[in-house]
CSV table of C-alpha atoms and ligand atoms in Angstrom, one decimal:
chain,number,residue,atom,x,y,z
A,1,UNK,CA,0.0,0.0,0.0
A,2,UNK,CA,2.8,2.4,1.0
A,3,UNK,CA,4.7,1.4,-2.1
A,4,UNK,CA,1.6,1.9,-4.4
A,5,UNK,CA,0.8,5.4,-3.2
A,6,UNK,CA,4.5,6.3,-3.6
A,7,UNK,CA,4.5,5.1,-7.2
A,8,UNK,CA,1.9,7.6,-8.1
A,9,UNK,CA,3.6,10.3,-6.0
A,10,UNK,CA,6.9,9.7,-7.8
A,11,UNK,CA,5.3,9.7,-11.2
A,12,UNK,CA,3.8,13.1,-10.5
A,13,UNK,CA,7.1,14.3,-8.9
A,14,UNK,CA,8.9,13.3,-12.2
A,15,UNK,CA,6.4,15.5,-14.2
A,16,UNK,CA,7.2,18.4,-11.8
A,17,UNK,CA,10.9,17.8,-11.9
A,18,UNK,CA,11.2,17.5,-8.1
A,19,UNK,CA,14.6,16.5,-6.7
A,20,UNK,CA,15.2,13.7,-4.1
A,21,UNK,CA,15.4,16.1,-1.2
A,22,UNK,CA,12.0,17.8,-1.9
A,23,UNK,CA,10.4,14.3,-2.5
A,24,UNK,CA,11.7,13.2,0.9
A,25,UNK,CA,10.4,16.3,2.7
A,26,UNK,CA,7.0,15.9,1.0
A,27,UNK,CA,6.7,12.2,1.8
A,28,UNK,CA,8.0,12.2,5.4
A,29,UNK,CA,5.3,12.4,8.1
A,30,UNK,CA,5.4,15.5,10.3
A,31,UNK,CA,4.8,13.4,13.4
A,32,UNK,CA,3.9,9.8,14.3
A,33,UNK,CA,2.5,9.0,17.7
A,34,UNK,CA,2.1,5.5,19.2
A,35,UNK,CA,0.3,4.9,22.5
A,36,UNK,CA,-0.4,1.9,24.6
A,37,UNK,CA,-4.1,1.5,25.3
A,38,UNK,CA,-4.9,-0.6,28.3
A,39,UNK,CA,-8.3,-1.5,29.6
A,40,UNK,CA,-9.8,-3.9,32.0
A,41,UNK,CA,-12.2,-5.9,29.8
A,42,UNK,CA,-15.7,-7.0,30.7
A,43,UNK,CA,-14.3,-10.4,31.7
A,44,UNK,CA,-12.0,-8.7,34.3
A,45,UNK,CA,-8.9,-9.5,32.2
A,46,UNK,CA,-6.4,-6.7,31.3
A,47,UNK,CA,-6.4,-6.1,27.5
A,48,UNK,CA,-3.6,-4.1,25.8
A,49,UNK,CA,-3.6,-2.6,22.3
A,50,UNK,CA,-1.5,-0.2,20.3
A,51,UNK,CA,-3.0,3.1,19.2
A,52,UNK,CA,-1.5,5.1,16.3
A,53,UNK,CA,-1.8,8.5,14.8
A,54,UNK,CA,0.4,9.5,11.9
A,55,UNK,CA,0.2,13.2,11.0
A,56,UNK,CA,1.6,13.7,7.5
A,57,UNK,CA,1.4,17.3,6.5
A,58,UNK,CA,-0.4,20.5,7.7
A,59,UNK,CA,0.8,23.1,5.2
A,60,UNK,CA,-2.8,23.7,4.0
A,61,UNK,CA,-4.6,23.4,7.3
A,62,UNK,CA,-5.3,21.1,10.3
A,63,UNK,CA,-4.7,17.4,9.5
A,64,UNK,CA,-7.6,15.2,8.6
A,65,UNK,CA,-8.1,11.5,8.3
A,66,UNK,CA,-9.9,8.4,9.5
A,67,UNK,CA,-9.5,6.3,12.6
A,68,UNK,CA,-9.5,2.6,11.8
A,69,UNK,CA,-10.0,-0.3,14.3
A,70,UNK,CA,-8.4,-3.4,12.8
A,71,UNK,CA,-6.0,-6.0,14.1
A,72,UNK,CA,-3.7,-5.3,11.1
A,73,UNK,CA,-3.4,-1.6,11.9
A,74,UNK,CA,0.2,-0.5,12.3
A,75,UNK,CA,2.4,2.6,11.8
A,76,UNK,CA,3.2,1.8,8.2
A,77,UNK,CA,-0.4,1.4,7.2
A,78,UNK,CA,-1.3,4.6,9.0
A,79,UNK,CA,1.6,6.5,7.3
A,80,UNK,CA,0.5,5.4,3.8
A,81,UNK,CA,-3.1,6.4,4.4
A,82,UNK,CA,-2.1,9.7,6.1
A,83,UNK,CA,0.0,10.5,3.0
A,84,UNK,CA,-2.9,9.9,0.7
A,85,UNK,CA,-5.2,12.1,2.8
A,86,UNK,CA,-2.8,15.0,2.3
A,87,UNK,CA,-3.2,14.7,-1.5
A,88,UNK,CA,-6.9,14.0,-1.3
A,89,UNK,CA,-7.7,17.1,0.7
A,90,UNK,CA,-5.5,19.2,-1.6
A,91,UNK,CA,-7.2,17.8,-4.8
A,92,UNK,CA,-10.7,18.9,-3.6
A,93,UNK,CA,-9.2,22.1,-2.2
A,94,UNK,CA,-10.5,21.8,1.4
A,95,UNK,CA,-8.3,23.6,4.0
A,96,UNK,CA,-6.8,20.5,5.5
A,97,UNK,CA,-3.6,18.4,5.6
A,98,UNK,CA,-3.6,14.6,6.0
A,99,UNK,CA,-3.5,12.2,8.9
A,100,UNK,CA,-4.6,8.7,9.7
A,101,UNK,CA,-4.7,6.5,12.7
A,102,UNK,CA,-6.3,3.7,14.6
A,103,UNK,CA,-6.1,0.9,17.1
A,104,UNK,CA,-5.0,-2.7,16.5
A,105,UNK,CA,-8.1,-4.1,18.1
A,106,UNK,CA,-10.8,-6.4,16.5
A,107,UNK,CA,-14.2,-4.8,17.3
A,108,UNK,CA,-16.0,-7.9,16.0
A,109,UNK,CA,-14.7,-9.8,19.1
A,110,UNK,CA,-15.3,-7.0,21.6
A,111,UNK,CA,-18.3,-5.9,23.6
A,112,UNK,CA,-19.6,-2.4,23.0
A,113,UNK,CA,-18.6,-1.5,26.6
A,114,UNK,CA,-14.9,-2.6,25.9
A,115,UNK,CA,-15.0,-0.6,22.6
A,116,UNK,CA,-16.1,2.4,24.5
A,117,UNK,CA,-13.3,1.9,27.0
A,118,UNK,CA,-10.7,1.5,24.3
A,119,UNK,CA,-11.9,4.6,22.5
A,120,UNK,CA,-11.9,6.8,25.6
A,121,UNK,CA,-8.4,5.6,26.7
A,122,UNK,CA,-7.1,6.3,23.2
A,123,UNK,CA,-8.5,9.9,23.4
A,124,UNK,CA,-7.0,10.4,26.9
A,125,UNK,CA,-3.6,9.5,25.5
A,126,UNK,CA,-3.9,11.4,22.3
A,127,UNK,CA,-5.7,14.6,23.5
A,128,UNK,CA,-2.6,16.7,23.2
A,129,UNK,CA,-2.1,15.5,19.6
A,130,UNK,CA,-5.6,15.9,18.1
A,131,UNK,CA,-7.9,18.9,18.2
A,132,UNK,CA,-10.1,21.1,16.0
A,133,UNK,CA,-7.2,23.2,14.8
A,134,UNK,CA,-4.5,20.5,14.7
A,135,UNK,CA,-5.9,17.0,13.7
A,136,UNK,CA,-9.5,16.0,13.2
A,137,UNK,CA,-10.2,12.3,13.0
A,138,UNK,CA,-13.3,10.8,11.2
A,139,UNK,CA,-14.8,7.3,10.8
A,140,UNK,CA,-12.9,4.7,8.8
A,141,UNK,CA,-13.0,0.8,8.8
A,142,UNK,CA,-14.9,-0.5,11.8
A,143,UNK,CA,-15.5,3.0,13.4
A,144,UNK,CA,-18.7,4.9,13.0
A,145,UNK,CA,-20.8,7.9,14.1
A,146,UNK,CA,-21.2,6.4,17.6
A,147,UNK,CA,-17.5,6.1,18.1
A,148,UNK,CA,-17.1,9.7,16.9
A,149,UNK,CA,-19.7,10.8,19.5
A,150,UNK,CA,-17.7,9.1,22.3
A,151,UNK,CA,-14.5,10.8,21.1
A,152,UNK,CA,-16.1,14.2,21.0
A,153,UNK,CA,-17.5,13.7,24.5
A,154,UNK,CA,-14.1,12.5,26.0
A,155,UNK,CA,-12.1,15.2,24.3
A,156,UNK,CA,-14.5,17.9,25.5
A,157,UNK,CA,-14.1,16.7,29.1
A,158,UNK,CA,-10.5,17.9,28.9
A,159,UNK,CA,-10.7,20.8,26.5
A,160,UNK,CA,-14.2,22.1,26.9
A,161,UNK,CA,-17.0,21.9,24.4
A,162,UNK,CA,-15.3,20.8,21.1
A,163,UNK,CA,-17.6,19.4,18.5
A,164,UNK,CA,-15.0,20.2,15.8
A,165,UNK,CA,-12.5,17.7,17.1
A,166,UNK,CA,-14.0,14.9,15.0
A,167,UNK,CA,-16.4,14.6,12.0
A,168,UNK,CA,-18.9,12.0,11.0
A,169,UNK,CA,-20.7,12.4,14.3
A,170,UNK,CA,-24.3,11.5,14.9
A,171,UNK,CA,-26.8,14.0,13.5
A,172,UNK,CA,-28.0,14.5,17.1
A,173,UNK,CA,-24.5,15.4,18.2
A,174,UNK,CA,-23.4,18.1,15.8
A,175,UNK,CA,-23.1,15.8,12.7
A,176,UNK,CA,-23.9,17.1,9.3
A,177,UNK,CA,-26.9,16.5,7.0
A,178,UNK,CA,-25.7,14.8,3.8
A,179,UNK,CA,-22.6,13.1,5.4
A,180,UNK,CA,-23.8,9.6,5.1
A,181,UNK,CA,-24.3,9.7,1.3
A,182,UNK,CA,-21.5,12.2,0.6
A,183,UNK,CA,-18.9,9.8,-0.9
A,184,UNK,CA,-21.5,8.2,-3.2
A,185,UNK,CA,-22.7,11.6,-4.2
A,186,UNK,CA,-19.2,12.7,-5.0
A,187,UNK,CA,-18.8,9.7,-7.3
A,188,UNK,CA,-22.0,10.7,-9.1
A,189,UNK,CA,-20.7,14.3,-9.4
A,190,UNK,CA,-17.4,13.4,-11.0
A,191,UNK,CA,-19.1,10.9,-13.3
A,192,UNK,CA,-21.4,13.8,-14.4
A,193,UNK,CA,-18.3,15.8,-15.3
A,194,UNK,CA,-16.6,12.9,-17.2
A,195,UNK,CA,-19.8,12.3,-19.2
A,196,UNK,CA,-20.3,16.0,-19.9
A,197,UNK,CA,-16.8,16.3,-21.4
A,198,UNK,CA,-17.4,13.3,-23.6
A,199,UNK,CA,-20.7,14.7,-24.8
A,200,UNK,CA,-22.7,11.9,-23.2
A,201,UNK,CA,-25.7,12.0,-20.9
A,202,UNK,CA,-26.6,9.7,-17.9
A,203,UNK,CA,-29.7,8.5,-19.9
A,204,UNK,CA,-27.3,7.0,-22.5
A,205,UNK,CA,-25.1,4.9,-20.3
A,206,UNK,CA,-25.1,1.6,-18.5
A,207,UNK,CA,-23.2,1.2,-15.2
A,208,UNK,CA,-21.8,-1.8,-13.3
A,209,UNK,CA,-21.0,-1.3,-9.6
A,210,UNK,CA,-18.8,-3.5,-7.4
A,211,UNK,CA,-19.8,-3.2,-3.7
A,212,UNK,CA,-23.2,-2.1,-2.4
A,213,UNK,CA,-22.2,-0.7,1.0
A,214,UNK,CA,-22.1,3.0,1.9
A,215,UNK,CA,-20.3,4.1,-1.2
A,216,UNK,CA,-21.6,1.7,-3.8
A,217,UNK,CA,-25.3,1.9,-2.8
A,218,UNK,CA,-25.4,5.6,-2.6
A,219,UNK,CA,-23.5,6.1,-5.8
A,220,UNK,CA,-25.8,3.6,-7.6
A,221,UNK,CA,-29.0,5.3,-6.2
A,222,UNK,CA,-27.9,8.8,-7.2
A,223,UNK,CA,-26.6,7.7,-10.6
A,224,UNK,CA,-29.8,5.9,-11.3
A,225,UNK,CA,-31.8,9.0,-10.2
A,226,UNK,CA,-30.0,10.9,-12.9
A,227,UNK,CA,-31.3,8.4,-15.5
A,228,UNK,CA,-28.5,5.9,-16.0
A,229,UNK,CA,-29.2,2.2,-16.1
A,230,UNK,CA,-27.4,0.2,-13.3
A,231,UNK,CA,-27.1,-3.1,-15.2
A,232,UNK,CA,-25.1,-5.1,-12.6
A,233,UNK,CA,-24.2,-4.9,-8.9
A,234,UNK,CA,-22.0,-7.3,-7.0
A,235,UNK,CA,-21.1,-7.6,-3.3
A,236,UNK,CA,-19.6,-10.2,-1.0
A,237,UNK,CA,-22.8,-12.4,-1.3
A,238,UNK,CA,-22.9,-12.5,-5.1
A,239,UNK,CA,-24.0,-10.6,-8.2
A,240,UNK,CA,-27.3,-9.5,-9.6
A,241,UNK,CA,-28.0,-8.0,-13.1
A,242,UNK,CA,-30.8,-6.7,-15.3
A,243,UNK,CA,-30.2,-5.5,-18.9
A,244,UNK,CA,-32.8,-2.7,-18.7
A,245,UNK,CA,-31.7,-1.5,-15.3
A,246,UNK,CA,-32.0,-2.7,-11.7
A,247,UNK,CA,-34.6,-1.2,-9.4
A,248,UNK,CA,-32.0,0.4,-7.0
A,249,UNK,CA,-34.4,1.5,-4.2
A,250,UNK,CA,-35.8,-2.0,-4.1
A,251,UNK,CA,-32.3,-3.5,-4.0
A,252,UNK,CA,-31.3,-1.1,-1.1
A,253,UNK,CA,-34.4,-2.4,0.8
A,254,UNK,CA,-33.5,-6.0,-0.1
A,255,UNK,CA,-29.9,-5.6,1.1
A,256,UNK,CA,-31.0,-4.0,4.4
A,257,UNK,CA,-33.3,-7.0,5.1
A,258,UNK,CA,-31.0,-9.8,3.7
A,259,UNK,CA,-27.5,-8.6,4.3
A,260,UNK,CA,-26.4,-8.7,0.6
A,261,UNK,CA,-27.6,-8.6,-3.0
A,262,UNK,CA,-27.8,-12.4,-3.4
A,263,UNK,CA,-31.3,-13.7,-4.0
A,264,UNK,CA,-32.7,-10.3,-5.2
A,265,UNK,CA,-35.8,-11.5,-7.1
A,266,UNK,CA,-36.0,-8.8,-9.8
A,267,UNK,CA,-32.8,-9.7,-11.6
A,268,UNK,CA,-30.5,-12.5,-12.7
A,269,UNK,CA,-27.8,-13.9,-10.5
A,270,UNK,CA,-24.1,-14.1,-11.6
A,271,UNK,CA,-20.8,-14.8,-10.0
A,272,UNK,CA,-19.5,-11.6,-8.3
A,273,UNK,CA,-16.0,-12.1,-9.8
A,274,UNK,CA,-17.4,-11.2,-13.2
A,275,UNK,CA,-18.4,-7.6,-12.2
A,276,UNK,CA,-15.0,-6.0,-13.2
A,277,UNK,CA,-15.3,-7.2,-16.8
A,278,UNK,CA,-19.0,-6.6,-17.1
A,279,UNK,CA,-20.2,-5.3,-20.5
A,280,UNK,CA,-21.2,-1.8,-19.3
A,281,UNK,CA,-20.2,1.8,-20.3
A,282,UNK,CA,-19.1,2.7,-16.8
A,283,UNK,CA,-17.5,0.7,-14.0
A,284,UNK,CA,-17.7,1.9,-10.4
A,285,UNK,CA,-15.4,-0.2,-8.2
A,286,UNK,CA,-16.6,0.6,-4.6
A,287,UNK,CA,-15.5,-2.4,-2.5
A,288,UNK,CA,-12.0,-3.7,-2.5
A,289,UNK,CA,-8.3,-2.6,-2.8
A,290,UNK,CA,-6.7,-4.2,-5.9
A,291,UNK,CA,-10.0,-5.3,-7.6
A,292,UNK,CA,-8.7,-4.4,-11.0
A,293,UNK,CA,-5.4,-6.1,-11.5
A,294,UNK,CA,-3.0,-7.4,-14.1
A,295,UNK,CA,-5.1,-10.5,-14.8
A,296,UNK,CA,-8.4,-8.8,-15.5
A,297,UNK,CA,-7.4,-5.3,-16.8
A,298,UNK,CA,-7.2,-6.4,-20.4
A,299,UNK,CA,-10.8,-7.7,-20.2
A,300,UNK,CA,-12.4,-4.6,-18.7
A,301,UNK,CA,-15.1,-3.5,-21.2
A,302,UNK,CA,-16.1,-0.2,-19.6
A,303,UNK,CA,-14.6,2.9,-21.2
A,304,UNK,CA,-14.9,4.9,-18.0
A,305,UNK,CA,-13.9,3.8,-14.5
A,306,UNK,CA,-14.9,5.9,-11.4
A,307,UNK,CA,-12.9,4.7,-8.4
A,308,UNK,CA,-15.3,4.8,-5.4
A,309,UNK,CA,-13.0,2.5,-3.3
A,310,UNK,CA,-9.5,3.4,-2.2
A,311,UNK,CA,-6.8,1.9,-4.5
A,312,UNK,CA,-9.2,-0.5,-6.4
A,313,UNK,CA,-6.7,-0.5,-9.4
A,314,UNK,CA,-3.2,-1.8,-9.1
A,315,UNK,CA,-0.4,0.3,-10.7
A,316,UNK,CA,0.1,-2.3,-13.4
A,317,UNK,CA,-3.6,-2.4,-14.2
A,318,UNK,CA,-3.7,1.4,-14.2
A,319,UNK,CA,-1.1,1.5,-16.9
A,320,UNK,CA,-2.8,-1.2,-19.0
A,321,UNK,CA,-6.1,0.7,-18.9
A,322,UNK,CA,-4.4,4.1,-19.7
A,323,UNK,CA,-2.7,2.4,-22.7
A,324,UNK,CA,-6.1,1.2,-23.8
A,325,UNK,CA,-7.6,4.7,-23.5
A,326,UNK,CA,-9.9,3.8,-20.7
A,327,UNK,CA,-10.6,7.0,-18.7
A,328,UNK,CA,-10.0,6.5,-14.9
A,329,UNK,CA,-11.3,9.0,-12.5
A,330,UNK,CA,-8.9,8.3,-9.6
A,331,UNK,CA,-9.8,7.5,-6.0
A,332,UNK,CA,-8.1,10.6,-4.5
A,333,UNK,CA,-10.6,12.7,-6.6
A,334,UNK,CA,-13.6,10.4,-7.1
A,335,UNK,CA,-14.1,9.3,-3.4
A,336,UNK,CA,-13.3,12.7,-1.8
A,337,UNK,CA,-17.0,13.6,-1.3
A,338,UNK,CA,-16.8,12.2,2.3
A,339,UNK,CA,-13.9,14.3,3.4
A,340,UNK,CA,-15.5,17.3,1.7
A,341,UNK,CA,-18.7,17.0,3.7
A,342,UNK,CA,-16.5,16.3,6.8
A,343,UNK,CA,-15.1,19.8,6.1
A,344,UNK,CA,-18.6,21.2,5.9
A,345,UNK,CA,-19.4,19.5,9.2
A,346,UNK,CA,-16.4,21.0,10.9
A,347,UNK,CA,-17.1,24.5,9.4
A,348,UNK,CA,-20.7,24.2,10.8
A,349,UNK,CA,-19.4,23.1,14.2
A,350,UNK,CA,-16.9,26.0,14.4
A,351,UNK,CA,-19.6,28.5,13.4
A,352,UNK,CA,-22.2,26.8,15.7
A,353,UNK,CA,-24.6,26.9,12.8
A,354,UNK,CA,-26.4,24.2,10.8
A,355,UNK,CA,-26.8,23.9,7.1
A,356,UNK,CA,-29.8,22.0,5.6
A,357,UNK,CA,-29.2,19.0,3.4
A,358,UNK,CA,-30.0,21.0,0.2
A,359,UNK,CA,-27.1,23.4,0.9
A,360,UNK,CA,-24.7,20.6,1.8
A,361,UNK,CA,-25.4,18.8,-1.4
A,362,UNK,CA,-25.2,21.9,-3.5
A,363,UNK,CA,-21.8,22.9,-2.0
A,364,UNK,CA,-20.6,19.3,-2.4
A,365,UNK,CA,-21.6,19.2,-6.1
A,366,UNK,CA,-19.8,22.5,-6.7
A,367,UNK,CA,-16.6,21.3,-4.9
A,368,UNK,CA,-16.5,18.0,-6.8
A,369,UNK,CA,-17.2,19.5,-10.2
A,370,UNK,CA,-14.5,22.2,-9.7
A,371,UNK,CA,-12.0,19.6,-8.5
A,372,UNK,CA,-12.7,17.4,-11.6
A,373,UNK,CA,-12.2,20.4,-13.9
A,374,UNK,CA,-9.0,21.5,-12.2
A,375,UNK,CA,-7.6,18.0,-12.5
A,376,UNK,CA,-8.7,17.8,-16.2
A,377,UNK,CA,-7.0,21.1,-16.9
A,378,UNK,CA,-3.7,19.8,-15.5
A,379,UNK,CA,-4.1,16.5,-17.5
A,380,UNK,CA,-4.8,18.4,-20.7
A,381,UNK,CA,-2.0,21.0,-20.3
A,382,UNK,CA,0.6,18.4,-19.5
A,383,UNK,CA,-0.7,15.5,-21.6
A,384,UNK,CA,-1.0,13.1,-18.7
A,385,UNK,CA,-3.7,10.8,-17.3
A,386,UNK,CA,-6.1,12.0,-14.6
A,387,UNK,CA,-4.5,10.1,-11.8
A,388,UNK,CA,-1.0,11.6,-12.4
A,389,UNK,CA,-2.7,15.0,-12.9
A,390,UNK,CA,-4.5,14.7,-9.6
A,391,UNK,CA,-1.2,14.0,-7.8
A,392,UNK,CA,0.5,16.9,-9.8
A,393,UNK,CA,-2.2,19.3,-8.7
A,394,UNK,CA,-2.2,18.1,-5.1
A,395,UNK,CA,1.6,18.2,-4.8
A,396,UNK,CA,1.7,21.7,-6.4
A,397,UNK,CA,-1.0,23.0,-4.0
A,398,UNK,CA,0.8,21.6,-0.9
A,399,UNK,CA,4.2,22.8,-2.1
A,400,UNK,CA,3.0,26.3,-2.8
A,401,UNK,CA,1.3,26.5,0.7
A,402,UNK,CA,4.5,25.2,2.4
A,403,UNK,CA,6.7,27.7,0.4
A,404,UNK,CA,4.4,30.7,1.2
A,405,UNK,CA,5.0,30.1,4.9
A,406,UNK,CA,8.8,30.5,4.9
A,407,UNK,CA,11.6,32.5,3.4
A,408,UNK,CA,13.9,30.5,1.2
A,409,UNK,CA,16.8,31.5,-1.0
A,410,UNK,CA,16.4,28.6,-3.3
A,411,UNK,CA,13.9,28.4,-6.2
A,412,UNK,CA,11.5,25.5,-6.1
A,413,UNK,CA,9.4,24.3,-9.1
A,414,UNK,CA,5.9,25.0,-7.6
B,1,NAD,P1,-18.9,-0.9,3.2
B,1,NAD,O1,-18.3,-1.8,4.2
B,1,NAD,O2,-20.1,-0.1,3.6
B,1,NAD,O3,-19.2,-1.7,1.9
B,1,NAD,C1,-18.3,-2.5,1.3
B,1,NAD,C2,-19.0,-3.3,0.2
B,1,NAD,O4,-18.0,-4.1,-0.5
B,1,NAD,C3,-20.1,-4.3,0.7
B,1,NAD,O5,-21.2,-4.2,-0.1
B,1,NAD,C4,-19.4,-5.6,0.6
B,1,NAD,O6,-20.4,-6.7,0.4
B,1,NAD,C5,-18.6,-5.4,-0.7
B,1,NAD,N1,-17.6,-6.5,-0.8
B,1,NAD,C6,-16.8,-7.0,0.1
B,1,NAD,N2,-16.1,-8.0,-0.5
B,1,NAD,C7,-16.4,-8.1,-1.8
B,1,NAD,C8,-16.1,-8.9,-2.8
B,1,NAD,N3,-15.2,-9.9,-2.7
B,1,NAD,N4,-16.7,-8.7,-4.1
B,1,NAD,C9,-17.6,-7.8,-4.2
B,1,NAD,N5,-18.0,-6.9,-3.2
B,1,NAD,C10,-17.4,-7.1,-2.0
B,1,NAD,O7,-17.7,0.1,2.8
B,1,NAD,P2,-17.8,1.5,2.2
B,1,NAD,O8,-17.8,2.6,3.2
B,1,NAD,O9,-18.8,1.5,1.1
B,1,NAD,O10,-16.3,1.6,1.5
B,1,NAD,C11,-16.0,1.0,0.3
B,1,NAD,C12,-14.7,1.4,-0.3
B,1,NAD,O11,-14.7,2.9,-0.4
B,1,NAD,C13,-13.5,1.2,0.7
B,1,NAD,O12,-12.3,1.0,-0.2
B,1,NAD,C14,-13.3,2.4,1.4
B,1,NAD,O13,-12.0,2.6,1.9
B,1,NAD,C15,-13.6,3.5,0.3
B,1,NAD,N6,-14.1,4.8,0.8
B,1,NAD,C16,-15.2,4.9,1.6
B,1,NAD,C17,-15.6,6.2,2.0
B,1,NAD,C18,-16.8,6.4,2.9
B,1,NAD,O14,-17.2,7.5,3.1
B,1,NAD,N7,-17.5,5.3,3.3
B,1,NAD,C19,-14.8,7.3,1.7
B,1,NAD,C20,-13.7,7.1,0.8
B,1,NAD,C21,-13.3,5.8,0.4
């Protein structure tokens, strides 16, 4: 993972002509903190975990990124993801840097009471490191609005009322309207831009979606609302297809009741592994890392891929697809709707003011469209693909902000 994000960074750094020293400065995290999290479990036994927070860069504002609870969480993983957050927040031009963290616990084997204890202990240890003007965590794998509410409460005990210390909070506790669907909505927004520049409309295209969780289901619903046909959907339970378009609201209800798309009566079943090479105009991978790889990239039939998931395309597959003239809207642009509405949540918290959903959605649509256009401009000017262009744009924005803060004798290429 670390290596993959660095491959794209270095490709963009080559385009910008950055020397090794500047690359090292831009890639090295500003700070990495590890804490021991000890609790007395419900069973009376002591449990110990490691908690991490890697703060990558804050040239453009307070650092921002998710908090992941997973046994495989470690410093390297947090560092790679923190790095990506710096570029993602810069691409969509929200005033943040990047961070990431988590705890190496397994929430599936823990009681809610133990999870609460682990979370509050983590905050107690990290309270000097995070904060509304320094580093603002958000939900990630295995954390949710409830955990964010606990964090806000614990941090506020020490620092006073601080709703802006985390985003993705419950609506009843200073969360934002529109946050839940924001990443899927951003996917729809960038697809709208990509279709517009190709002179096509939603009504003309068919779409295949891998993953029907938060990102996939919201993207599918909003894309279908615009008139496109969602012809195939796959998740961990199987695949379901319909040539003249699946009824997405009915599928959402089915998944809520049955835990997956398998068995949905108004469509035909297929093996979920076929989704990546489905015969559709647009492919939205919104599930797994590395779903499009060397062995299936040649068989992808879609001419347009919008990356809802993080890193769904391996670097080898990316190159194969670019060589085949498949347009890829990269993850750091396509799935940045969530962090964008996190920014709106934080802005509302700081102003102690609430926006209605219509305003949140309108502002998100504007931010995502502008980000797509800015990336497209760089891609066209420099004759590069959208992923490399997104990194070039992000590195340039971060580099310019860093330079504007200091006095240097040397000239840098930003
Ligand atoms: P989720 O847990 O809500 O949904 C994941 C989906 O993937 C589920 O439908 C699951 O069935 C499906 N899936 C799992 N294994 C599969 C397989 N082998 N084949 C097909 N489908 C499979 O997760 P999410 O929040 O929707 O996140 C999806 C991706 O988007 C992740 O890569 C995540 O990091 C990324 N992402 C999410 C957000 C967000 O706001 N939720 C923001 C940015 C990026």
